Coordinates of C-alpha atoms in Angstrom, one line a residue:
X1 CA 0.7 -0.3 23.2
X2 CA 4.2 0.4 23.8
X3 CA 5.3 4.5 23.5
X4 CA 6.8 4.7 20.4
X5 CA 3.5 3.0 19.1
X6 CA 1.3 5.3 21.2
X7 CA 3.5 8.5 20.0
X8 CA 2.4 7.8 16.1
X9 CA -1.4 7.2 17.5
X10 CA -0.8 10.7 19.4
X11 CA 0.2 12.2 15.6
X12 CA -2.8 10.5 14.0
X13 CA -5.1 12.3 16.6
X14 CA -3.3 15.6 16.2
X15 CA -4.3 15.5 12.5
X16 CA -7.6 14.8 13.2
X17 CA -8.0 17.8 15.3
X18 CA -6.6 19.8 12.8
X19 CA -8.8 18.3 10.1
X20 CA -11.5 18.8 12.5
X21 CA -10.2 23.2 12.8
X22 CA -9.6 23.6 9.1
X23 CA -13.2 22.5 8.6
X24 CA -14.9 24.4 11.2
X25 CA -12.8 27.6 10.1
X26 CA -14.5 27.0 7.0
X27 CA -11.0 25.7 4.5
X28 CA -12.1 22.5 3.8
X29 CA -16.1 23.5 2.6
X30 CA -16.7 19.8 0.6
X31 CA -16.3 18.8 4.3
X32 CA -19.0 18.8 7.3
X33 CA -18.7 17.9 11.0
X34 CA -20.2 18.4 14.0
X35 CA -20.3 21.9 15.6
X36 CA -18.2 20.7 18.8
X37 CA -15.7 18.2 16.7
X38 CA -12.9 20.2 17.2
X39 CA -13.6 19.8 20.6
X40 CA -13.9 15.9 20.9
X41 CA -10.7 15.2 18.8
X42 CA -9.0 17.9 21.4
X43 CA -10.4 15.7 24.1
X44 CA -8.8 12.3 21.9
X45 CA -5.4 14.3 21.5
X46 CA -5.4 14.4 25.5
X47 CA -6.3 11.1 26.2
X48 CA -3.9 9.8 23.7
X49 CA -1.0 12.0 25.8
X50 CA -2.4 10.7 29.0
X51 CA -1.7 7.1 27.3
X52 CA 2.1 8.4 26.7
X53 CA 2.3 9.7 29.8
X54 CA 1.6 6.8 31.3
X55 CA 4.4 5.1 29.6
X56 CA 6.7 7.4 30.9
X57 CA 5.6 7.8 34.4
X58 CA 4.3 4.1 35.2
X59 CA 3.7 4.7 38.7
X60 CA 1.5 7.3 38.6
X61 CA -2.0 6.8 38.3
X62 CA -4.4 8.4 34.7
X63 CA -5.7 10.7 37.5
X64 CA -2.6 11.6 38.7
X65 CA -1.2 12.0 35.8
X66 CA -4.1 14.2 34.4
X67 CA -3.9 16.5 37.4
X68 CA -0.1 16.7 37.1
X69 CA -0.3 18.2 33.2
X70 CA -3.3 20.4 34.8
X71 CA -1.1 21.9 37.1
X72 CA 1.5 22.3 34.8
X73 CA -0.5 24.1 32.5
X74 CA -2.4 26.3 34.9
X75 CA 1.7 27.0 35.8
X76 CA 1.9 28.5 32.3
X77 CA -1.1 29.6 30.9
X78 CA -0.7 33.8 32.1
X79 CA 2.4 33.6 30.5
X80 CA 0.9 31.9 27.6
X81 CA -2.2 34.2 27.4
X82 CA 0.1 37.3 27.8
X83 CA 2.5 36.7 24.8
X84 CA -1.1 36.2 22.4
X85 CA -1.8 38.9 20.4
X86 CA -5.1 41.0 21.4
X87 CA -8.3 39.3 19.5
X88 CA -10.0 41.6 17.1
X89 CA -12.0 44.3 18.0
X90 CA -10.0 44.2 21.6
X91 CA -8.1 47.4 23.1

């Protein structure tokens, strides 16, 4: 698949994840999944970015790849975390 073809299968997955949330928070009740689908389509949407990312940076191997976005993330996730409001119940 070529990257513009893998961008709309990226899409797709992303709305399955969020099929897969809505359901588990409960808004779509005519609806049941698995406890831990929110989880698996998370883990589709990822793969499907590796795929992109691949695309983009041919050279680099899925591993590579997978452990560049972990470093970038683990790069931005205090800042993330920070900026999120307090979870209920929390001081």
């Amino acid at each position: 698949m070529d990257a513009p073809m893998l961008m709309c299968k990226l899409t797709e997955e992303a709305g399955e994840l969020a099929e897969a949330v809505l359901v588990a928070q409960g808004f779509k009740p005519h609806k049941t999944l698995p406890a831990d689908a929110a989880l698996g389509e998370a883990a589709d949407v990822m793969l499907c970015l590796l795929l992109v990312l691949s695309r983009v940076y041919p050279e680099q191997t899925a591993h590579a790849l997978a452990g560049a976005l972990a470093g970038q993330i683990d790069a931005r996730l205090a800042r993330y975390v920070a900026r999120q409001p307090a979870a209920d119940g929390a001081n």
